[in-house]
Amino acid sequence: MSEREIKRGATELSPIEVYMLLPKTNCRKCGEENCMAFAVKLVNRETSLNKCPELEKEEYGDARRKLEELLAPPIKEITIGTGDRAVKVGGKLVLYRHEFTYHNPTPIAIDVTDEMPLKGSDGEEGLLDRIRRIEGFSYNYIGRSLGLDMIAIRSTSNDPSAFKFAVENIVKATELPLILCSFDPNVMEAGLVAAYKRRPLIYAATRDNWREMAELALMYKCPLAVFAPGDPELIRSLSKTLIDYGVQDLMLDPGTFTDEGLSDTINIFTMIRRNAIKGGDKLLGFPLIGAPITAWINGGDPKEAAFKESYVAAMLLSRYCDLLIMHSLEGWAQLPVLIWRFNIYTDPRKPVSVEPGLRVFGSPDENSPVMLTTNYALTYFTVESDIKKANIDCYLIVVDTEGISVESAVAGRYLTADKIAEAIKETGIEKKVNHRYLIIPGLAARLSGETEEALGGDWRVLVGPKDSSGIPEFLKSKWPPKEEE
Amino acid sequence: MEKKDEEKGKTIKIGPKLLELLSELGEMELEDVEIEVEELEIQLQPMTGAPAQPLKAAVAKPEAPAKPAEILKAPFKPLIEEYPGRIREVKLGATKGEGGSRGKTVIVGGENSPSYYLFERAPPHPPVISVDVFDIPISLPKTVKNYVKEVMGDPAEWARMAVEKFRADLVTVELMSTDPLIKDAPPKEAAKTVEEVLQAVDVPIIVGGCGDPRKDAEVFIKVAEVAHGERVLLSSLTLDMDEAKVLEKVARAASEHGHAVLAFTALDLNRAKELNRKLYSYVPADSIIMDLTTAALGYGLEYTFSIHERARMAALMGDEELQHPTLSGTTNAWAAREAWMKLPPEWEPRELRGPLWETVTALSLFLAGVDIFMMMHPYAIRTMKRIIEEFSSMGKAKPEKISDWVSMKI
């Protein structure tokens, strides 16, 4: 099968095609200027059909159905949970990130078990303590808080009443969306009775229990996961069976092998996603579940397990996993996963940048330092946080490097002596300070001579530290600059 | 015991009715009715009992279509694609018979499928790891320094350690001393260091410059000469060299003495193609490897990831100017402060955070198709080696090993 023969991809949908099916009344009730603008937003997935009240009318019934078909992502979008904390998973349109921004960042669920005591004691972690830790987990990254999203409740007791008791307490303790994990339908039903109103994910239907799990999914109107480790054919067969049974909201777990079989895992995820998106296979057009928590199955050194769990999670994020189930709450192990998730779900066309211009910190006067950085968001926020932490009164010139970091901007000529000179003039800094000393990042050291030239010899350039965490110490020893003979 | 039986009896009696009720109510949206159900539900704990009866209630809906009674077989066949393009193979190092003195050589490239689509086509050569060795003492993250402090300042000894202890496939000699802003060591001195390293180890080597285009050109020309026939990889040749009018000289020297070159560009495929086009005039195409820039995790790795995926896909679809193996300066991972900096206790220890940072940076690019990884931390290197080995084939998964993960005890 060649590239040309494959089903038309989601990125090739034209706004005209969508516009032709819209009411063309230009009523603006959707909040857009006209129907064409609405069509463009629909194609870019920036709005949804239900924003158009006209389409609710009977005369548009056919058009609406066609539009839904046209706009349906090849990977179904499934909602787990209710209210503000509900998560949407799947809804994927493309295979590669550079084709179209990835949608619905992969939620991360952390496990608890129904055998944990509610309150901890003597080093044993309590269920409620762990839930508070999951909820409170947060890292501040370029001005955003990165955290965990869901709770996976595993029945290790295999006892319905123990499971129900645990689920009841969790429902009371947290608003986070839930995954109920047991292969025993009796246990599952006990949990569902306590939690079905919260629309948990039922994990999971297998070769052995699929019928009972399907009944539970229909009865309690909850999404259902399918688990068939290492067996894509069984995944597909169960998907077909369950769809015929009437279950519409499925998620697929083809098994996560963290040691031997890791290559199978990554390849199976890839095959399934490719068949769904390029082949249009509806039986596989459901979100995928990765469970790097299996890194813990053999016991052993907990640090090694957490290390492995983390990098397997990161690999699965790159290869089509729509929901992750993990165990470790170690900050060092979760941090790379949270950051990688944030990164690959950003718009690949736009670097994350901030407004260029002059920033004022504290209450600087005419003798305060003047520093310089780029407008790559991460660079800027890092510098900002270091300046604020040390309570420094200063000016910071943010140069427009098209959102590129210092080192790459110097290498790629997005940060040049001319650009710096231009920024100095534009910001009017020469009227704000009496001195003429400019501190540039250590990673831009090689621009120092050229910059002095570009500024007509009026300014002296001081090469600052390579990492902005060194700014306070740098200023302590180098500011104010010694008079030159 | 008695109590349990009693409860069980109760459940069997009440259970089906409640569930029947629930299954009907499920379709109603009246708020108050739902509240009643919740009340009922509270009376009904604990829920044990057979699922068979409640299930009948749902099955009994009159208009429901026939539900499958057993698993419906749906065969699975992966989509396999053919690609008009293929990545060139580049060989590094030369044995005695080939005019050098290496005990081992390395071939990278040759792929004709996206990276590690083993179900489609396995890559002919696995990726390799080159360990960084610096010619002068430099500041390194503490976590890394601990492993190499004894060999710091002795590049030959450091190289030996990289091969024997860390199992490096290649060694990168970073000639930091040549940097005009650091020591401005003359090309002759740098070339001598390269000779020492060549004598210390028998794996192929990469020679890293300082980033100053003019100085690097001088150094590389000298190194090319003294390492004649060894087929080292010169890291790197750039468009800045072209602007400084030294690219031709250094590329010709590389070619004349039988070396390979690393073409470096900053996250820009058009510039990568432009540089390759310039190089084709002086260097055989099978002597060019591309470095498309590696940004650290959290510091732009996603751009690196996407540019590698784009480059590889374009190459497979027939873009000849991108059909070169790729190299990642994965040690850039340590530019991320999260990799080395002391953070509040909940994010510690950094001794684990650092190597994990390098590992995740490497693995993301492993999946995007990188052929050579320049790495530094022994634990990250060991992990990558294990994964490369694991990815040499598929079909090793044993379902029974994880089939009951849900009830495992941690």
Coordinates of C-alpha atoms in Angstrom, one line a residue, chain A residues 71-414:
Chain A
L71 CA -15.0 15.6 11.4
A72 CA -14.9 12.4 13.4
P73 CA -11.3 11.7 14.5
P74 CA -10.1 8.3 13.4
I75 CA -9.4 7.6 17.1
K76 CA -12.6 8.0 19.1
E77 CA -12.6 10.5 21.9
I78 CA -13.7 9.0 25.2
T79 CA -14.6 10.9 28.4
I80 CA -13.7 9.4 31.8
G81 CA -15.0 11.1 34.9
T82 CA -17.5 13.9 35.3
G83 CA -17.4 17.6 36.0
D84 CA -14.4 19.8 35.8
R85 CA -11.9 17.1 36.5
A86 CA -13.2 14.8 33.7
V87 CA -10.5 13.8 31.2
K88 CA -10.9 13.3 27.5
V89 CA -8.7 10.7 26.0
G90 CA -8.0 9.8 22.4
G91 CA -9.5 11.9 19.7
K92 CA -6.3 11.6 17.8
L93 CA -6.1 12.7 14.1
V94 CA -2.6 11.9 12.9
L95 CA 0.3 9.6 13.4
Y96 CA 3.1 12.2 13.5
R97 CA 3.3 15.3 15.6
H98 CA 4.5 17.4 12.7
E99 CA 1.4 16.7 10.7
F100 CA -1.0 18.3 13.1
T101 CA -0.9 19.3 16.8
Y102 CA -1.6 16.3 19.0
H103 CA -4.8 16.5 21.0
N104 CA -5.8 15.5 24.5
P105 CA -2.6 15.1 26.4
T106 CA -2.2 11.6 27.8
P107 CA -3.7 11.6 31.4
I108 CA -1.6 9.8 34.0
A109 CA -3.4 7.5 36.5
I110 CA -1.6 6.5 39.7
D111 CA -2.6 3.2 41.4
V112 CA -4.0 2.5 44.9
T113 CA -5.2 -0.8 46.1
D114 CA -8.2 -2.0 48.1
E115 CA -6.0 -3.6 50.7
M116 CA -4.4 -0.3 51.8
P117 CA -5.5 0.9 55.2
L118 CA -7.5 4.1 55.0
K119 CA -5.0 5.8 57.2
G120 CA -1.3 5.0 57.2
S121 CA 0.8 3.9 60.2
D122 CA 4.4 2.8 60.8
G123 CA 5.7 3.5 57.4
E124 CA 2.8 1.8 55.7
E125 CA 1.1 4.3 53.4
G126 CA -2.6 4.9 53.9
L127 CA -5.1 5.1 51.0
L128 CA -6.2 8.6 51.8
D129 CA -2.6 9.8 52.3
R130 CA -1.7 8.5 48.9
I131 CA -4.7 10.2 47.3
R132 CA -3.7 13.5 48.8
R133 CA -0.1 13.0 47.5
I134 CA -1.5 12.3 44.0
E135 CA -3.7 15.3 44.1
G136 CA -0.9 17.5 45.4
F137 CA 1.7 16.4 43.0
S138 CA 2.8 19.5 41.0
Y139 CA 5.8 21.0 39.3
N140 CA 6.0 24.5 38.0
Y141 CA 7.3 24.5 34.4
I142 CA 7.4 27.7 32.3
G143 CA 4.6 29.2 34.3
R144 CA 2.4 26.2 34.2
S145 CA 1.6 23.6 36.9
L146 CA 2.2 20.0 35.7
G147 CA 0.4 17.3 37.7
L148 CA -1.2 13.9 37.8
D149 CA -4.7 13.3 36.6
M150 CA -6.4 10.1 37.7
I151 CA -6.6 7.3 40.2
A152 CA -6.5 3.6 39.2
I153 CA -8.0 1.5 42.0
R154 CA -6.6 -2.1 41.8
S155 CA -8.4 -4.9 43.6
T156 CA -5.6 -6.9 45.1
S157 CA -8.0 -8.5 47.6
N158 CA -10.3 -9.9 45.0
D159 CA -13.0 -9.4 47.5
P160 CA -16.1 -7.4 46.3
S161 CA -16.8 -5.9 49.7
A162 CA -13.3 -4.8 50.3
F163 CA -13.2 -3.2 46.8
K164 CA -16.5 -1.5 47.3
F165 CA -15.4 -0.1 50.7
A166 CA -12.2 1.3 49.1
V167 CA -14.0 2.8 46.1
E168 CA -16.6 4.4 48.4
N169 CA -14.0 6.1 50.4
I170 CA -12.1 7.3 47.3
V171 CA -15.2 8.7 45.8
K172 CA -15.7 10.7 49.0
A173 CA -12.0 11.8 49.1
T174 CA -11.3 13.0 45.6
E175 CA -12.9 14.4 42.5
L176 CA -10.2 12.8 40.2
P177 CA -11.5 10.5 37.5
L178 CA -11.2 6.8 38.4
I179 CA -10.2 3.6 36.8
L180 CA -11.6 0.5 38.5
C181 CA -9.2 -2.4 38.0
S182 CA -10.2 -6.0 38.4
F183 CA -10.8 -9.0 36.1
D184 CA -13.5 -10.4 38.3
P185 CA -17.0 -9.1 37.3
N186 CA -18.3 -9.5 40.8
V187 CA -15.6 -7.3 42.2
M188 CA -16.1 -4.9 39.4
E189 CA -19.8 -4.6 40.0
A190 CA -19.2 -3.9 43.6
G191 CA -17.0 -1.0 42.7
L192 CA -19.3 0.3 40.0
V193 CA -22.2 0.4 42.5
A194 CA -20.2 2.8 44.5
A195 CA -18.7 4.9 41.6
Y196 CA -20.8 4.5 38.4
K197 CA -22.1 8.1 38.7
R198 CA -18.5 9.3 38.3
R199 CA -18.2 7.5 35.0
P200 CA -15.1 5.5 35.8
L201 CA -13.2 3.4 33.3
I202 CA -13.9 -0.3 33.7
Y203 CA -10.6 -2.1 33.5
A204 CA -10.8 -4.6 31.9
A205 CA -12.6 -7.0 29.6
T206 CA -10.5 -10.0 28.7
R207 CA -10.8 -13.2 26.7
D208 CA -12.5 -14.8 29.7
N209 CA -14.8 -12.2 31.2
W210 CA -15.8 -10.0 28.3
R211 CA -19.5 -10.8 28.3
E212 CA -20.0 -10.0 32.0
M213 CA -17.8 -6.8 31.7
A214 CA -19.8 -5.8 28.6
E215 CA -23.1 -6.1 30.6
L216 CA -21.6 -4.0 33.4
A217 CA -20.5 -1.4 30.9
L218 CA -23.9 -1.2 29.4
M219 CA -25.8 -1.3 32.6
Y220 CA -23.7 1.4 34.3
K221 CA -23.0 3.4 31.2
C222 CA -19.2 3.5 31.7
P223 CA -16.4 3.2 29.2
L224 CA -14.7 -0.2 29.0
A225 CA -11.1 -1.2 28.6
V226 CA -10.0 -4.3 26.6
F227 CA -6.9 -6.1 27.8
A228 CA -5.1 -8.6 25.6
P229 CA -1.4 -8.5 26.3
G230 CA 0.8 -9.1 23.3
D231 CA -2.1 -10.2 21.1
P232 CA -3.4 -7.5 18.6
E233 CA -5.6 -10.1 17.0
L234 CA -7.4 -10.7 20.2
I235 CA -7.7 -6.9 20.8
R236 CA -9.3 -6.6 17.4
S237 CA -11.6 -9.6 17.9
L238 CA -12.7 -8.4 21.4
S239 CA -13.3 -4.9 19.9
K240 CA -15.5 -6.3 17.2
T241 CA -17.4 -8.5 19.7
L242 CA -17.9 -5.7 22.2
I243 CA -19.1 -3.3 19.6
D244 CA -21.6 -5.9 18.3
Y245 CA -22.6 -6.4 21.9
G246 CA -23.5 -2.7 22.1
V247 CA -20.6 -1.2 24.0
Q248 CA -19.5 1.9 22.2
D249 CA -16.9 3.5 24.4
L250 CA -13.9 1.2 24.3
M251 CA -10.2 1.6 25.2
L252 CA -7.5 -0.8 24.2
D253 CA -4.6 -2.1 26.3
P254 CA -2.4 -4.3 24.1
G255 CA -0.1 -4.9 27.1
T256 CA 3.0 -3.1 28.4
F257 CA 6.1 -5.2 28.7
T258 CA 8.9 -3.2 30.3
D259 CA 11.8 -5.7 29.9
E260 CA 11.7 -8.6 27.4
G261 CA 8.9 -7.7 25.0
L262 CA 9.4 -3.9 25.2
S263 CA 10.0 -3.9 21.4
D264 CA 6.8 -5.8 21.0
T265 CA 4.9 -3.3 23.0
I266 CA 6.2 -0.3 21.0
N267 CA 5.6 -2.1 17.7
I268 CA 2.1 -3.3 18.6
F269 CA 1.1 0.3 19.7
T270 CA 2.5 1.5 16.4
M271 CA 0.8 -1.1 14.3
I272 CA -2.6 -0.6 15.9
R273 CA -2.4 3.2 15.6
R274 CA -1.2 3.0 12.0
N275 CA -4.0 0.6 11.0
A276 CA -6.6 2.9 12.7
I277 CA -5.3 6.2 11.2
K278 CA -3.9 5.2 7.9
G279 CA -6.1 2.2 7.3
G280 CA -9.2 3.6 8.7
D281 CA -9.8 0.4 10.8
K282 CA -12.7 1.3 13.0
L283 CA -12.2 -1.7 15.3
L284 CA -8.9 -0.3 16.3
G285 CA -10.0 3.3 16.3
F286 CA -10.0 3.6 20.1
P287 CA -7.6 5.2 22.6
L288 CA -4.7 3.1 23.7
I289 CA -3.8 2.4 27.4
G290 CA -0.2 1.9 28.4
A291 CA 0.6 0.4 31.8
P292 CA 4.3 0.9 32.6
I293 CA 3.2 0.0 36.2
T294 CA 4.1 -3.5 35.1
A295 CA 7.8 -2.5 35.7
W296 CA 7.0 -3.3 39.4
I297 CA 5.7 -6.9 38.8
N298 CA 9.0 -8.6 39.6
G299 CA 9.7 -6.8 42.8
G300 CA 13.4 -6.0 43.1
D301 CA 15.0 -2.6 43.7
P302 CA 12.2 0.1 43.8
K303 CA 14.6 2.7 42.4
E304 CA 15.3 0.5 39.4
A305 CA 11.6 -0.2 38.9
A306 CA 10.7 3.6 39.1
F307 CA 13.5 4.4 36.6
K308 CA 12.3 1.8 34.2
E309 CA 8.6 2.7 34.6
S310 CA 9.5 6.3 33.8
Y311 CA 11.4 5.8 30.6
V312 CA 8.9 3.2 29.3
A313 CA 6.2 5.8 30.0
A314 CA 8.1 8.4 28.1
M315 CA 8.5 6.0 25.1
L316 CA 4.8 5.2 25.2
L317 CA 4.0 9.0 25.1
S318 CA 6.0 9.2 21.9
R319 CA 4.3 6.1 20.5
Y320 CA 0.6 6.6 20.7
C321 CA -0.4 5.9 24.3
D322 CA -3.5 7.9 25.2
L323 CA -3.7 7.0 28.9
L324 CA -0.9 5.9 31.3
I325 CA -1.3 3.8 34.4
M326 CA 1.7 4.2 36.7
H327 CA 2.8 3.5 40.3
S328 CA 5.7 5.7 41.3
L329 CA 5.1 9.0 43.0
E330 CA 8.8 9.7 43.2
G331 CA 9.3 13.3 41.9
W332 CA 12.6 12.5 40.1
A333 CA 10.9 9.6 38.2
Q334 CA 7.7 11.5 37.3
L335 CA 9.3 14.7 36.3
P336 CA 10.7 13.7 32.9
V337 CA 7.3 12.0 32.0
L338 CA 5.3 15.1 32.9
I339 CA 7.6 17.4 31.0
W340 CA 7.8 15.2 27.9
R341 CA 4.0 14.9 27.9
F342 CA 3.7 18.7 28.1
N343 CA 6.3 19.1 25.3
I344 CA 4.9 16.8 22.7
Y345 CA 1.4 18.1 23.0
T346 CA 2.4 21.7 22.1
D347 CA 1.8 23.1 18.7
P348 CA 4.9 22.0 16.6
R349 CA 4.6 25.0 14.4
K350 CA 5.0 27.6 17.1
P351 CA 7.9 27.6 19.6
V352 CA 6.5 28.5 23.1
S353 CA 7.5 32.1 23.3
V354 CA 6.9 35.3 25.3
E355 CA 6.5 38.9 24.2
P356 CA 9.9 40.5 23.5
G357 CA 10.6 43.9 25.2
L358 CA 11.8 45.4 28.4
R359 CA 11.0 43.7 31.8
V360 CA 11.4 45.5 35.1
F361 CA 12.2 43.6 38.3
G362 CA 11.9 45.1 41.7
S363 CA 12.5 48.8 41.8
P364 CA 15.6 49.4 39.7
D365 CA 17.2 52.9 39.5
E366 CA 19.7 54.5 37.1
N367 CA 22.5 52.4 38.4
S368 CA 20.8 49.0 38.2
P369 CA 22.1 46.2 36.1
V370 CA 20.8 45.6 32.5
M371 CA 20.6 42.0 31.4
L372 CA 19.5 40.3 28.3
T373 CA 17.9 37.0 27.3
T374 CA 15.8 35.5 24.5
N375 CA 12.0 35.2 24.2
Y376 CA 11.9 31.4 24.3
A377 CA 9.4 30.8 27.1
L378 CA 11.5 28.3 29.0
T379 CA 14.6 30.5 28.9
Y380 CA 12.6 33.5 29.9
F381 CA 10.7 31.9 32.8
T382 CA 13.9 30.3 34.1
V383 CA 15.7 33.7 34.1
E384 CA 12.6 35.4 35.6
S385 CA 12.4 32.9 38.4
D386 CA 16.1 33.2 39.3
I387 CA 15.9 37.0 39.4
K388 CA 12.8 37.0 41.5
K389 CA 14.1 34.4 43.9
A390 CA 17.2 36.5 44.6
N391 CA 15.1 39.8 44.9
I392 CA 17.3 41.6 42.3
D393 CA 16.4 45.1 41.2
C394 CA 17.2 45.1 37.5
Y395 CA 16.2 45.5 33.9
L396 CA 15.9 42.5 31.6
I397 CA 15.8 43.0 27.8
V398 CA 13.9 40.1 26.1
V399 CA 15.1 39.9 22.5
D400 CA 12.8 38.4 19.8
T401 CA 14.7 35.2 18.8
E402 CA 11.5 33.7 17.4
G403 CA 11.1 31.6 20.5
I404 CA 14.5 30.0 20.2
S405 CA 16.7 29.4 23.3
V406 CA 20.1 31.2 23.7
E407 CA 22.4 28.5 22.5
S408 CA 20.4 27.6 19.5
A409 CA 19.6 31.2 18.7
V410 CA 23.3 32.1 18.6
A411 CA 24.1 29.0 16.5
G412 CA 21.1 29.7 14.1
R413 CA 21.7 33.5 14.0
Y414 CA 18.4 34.3 15.7

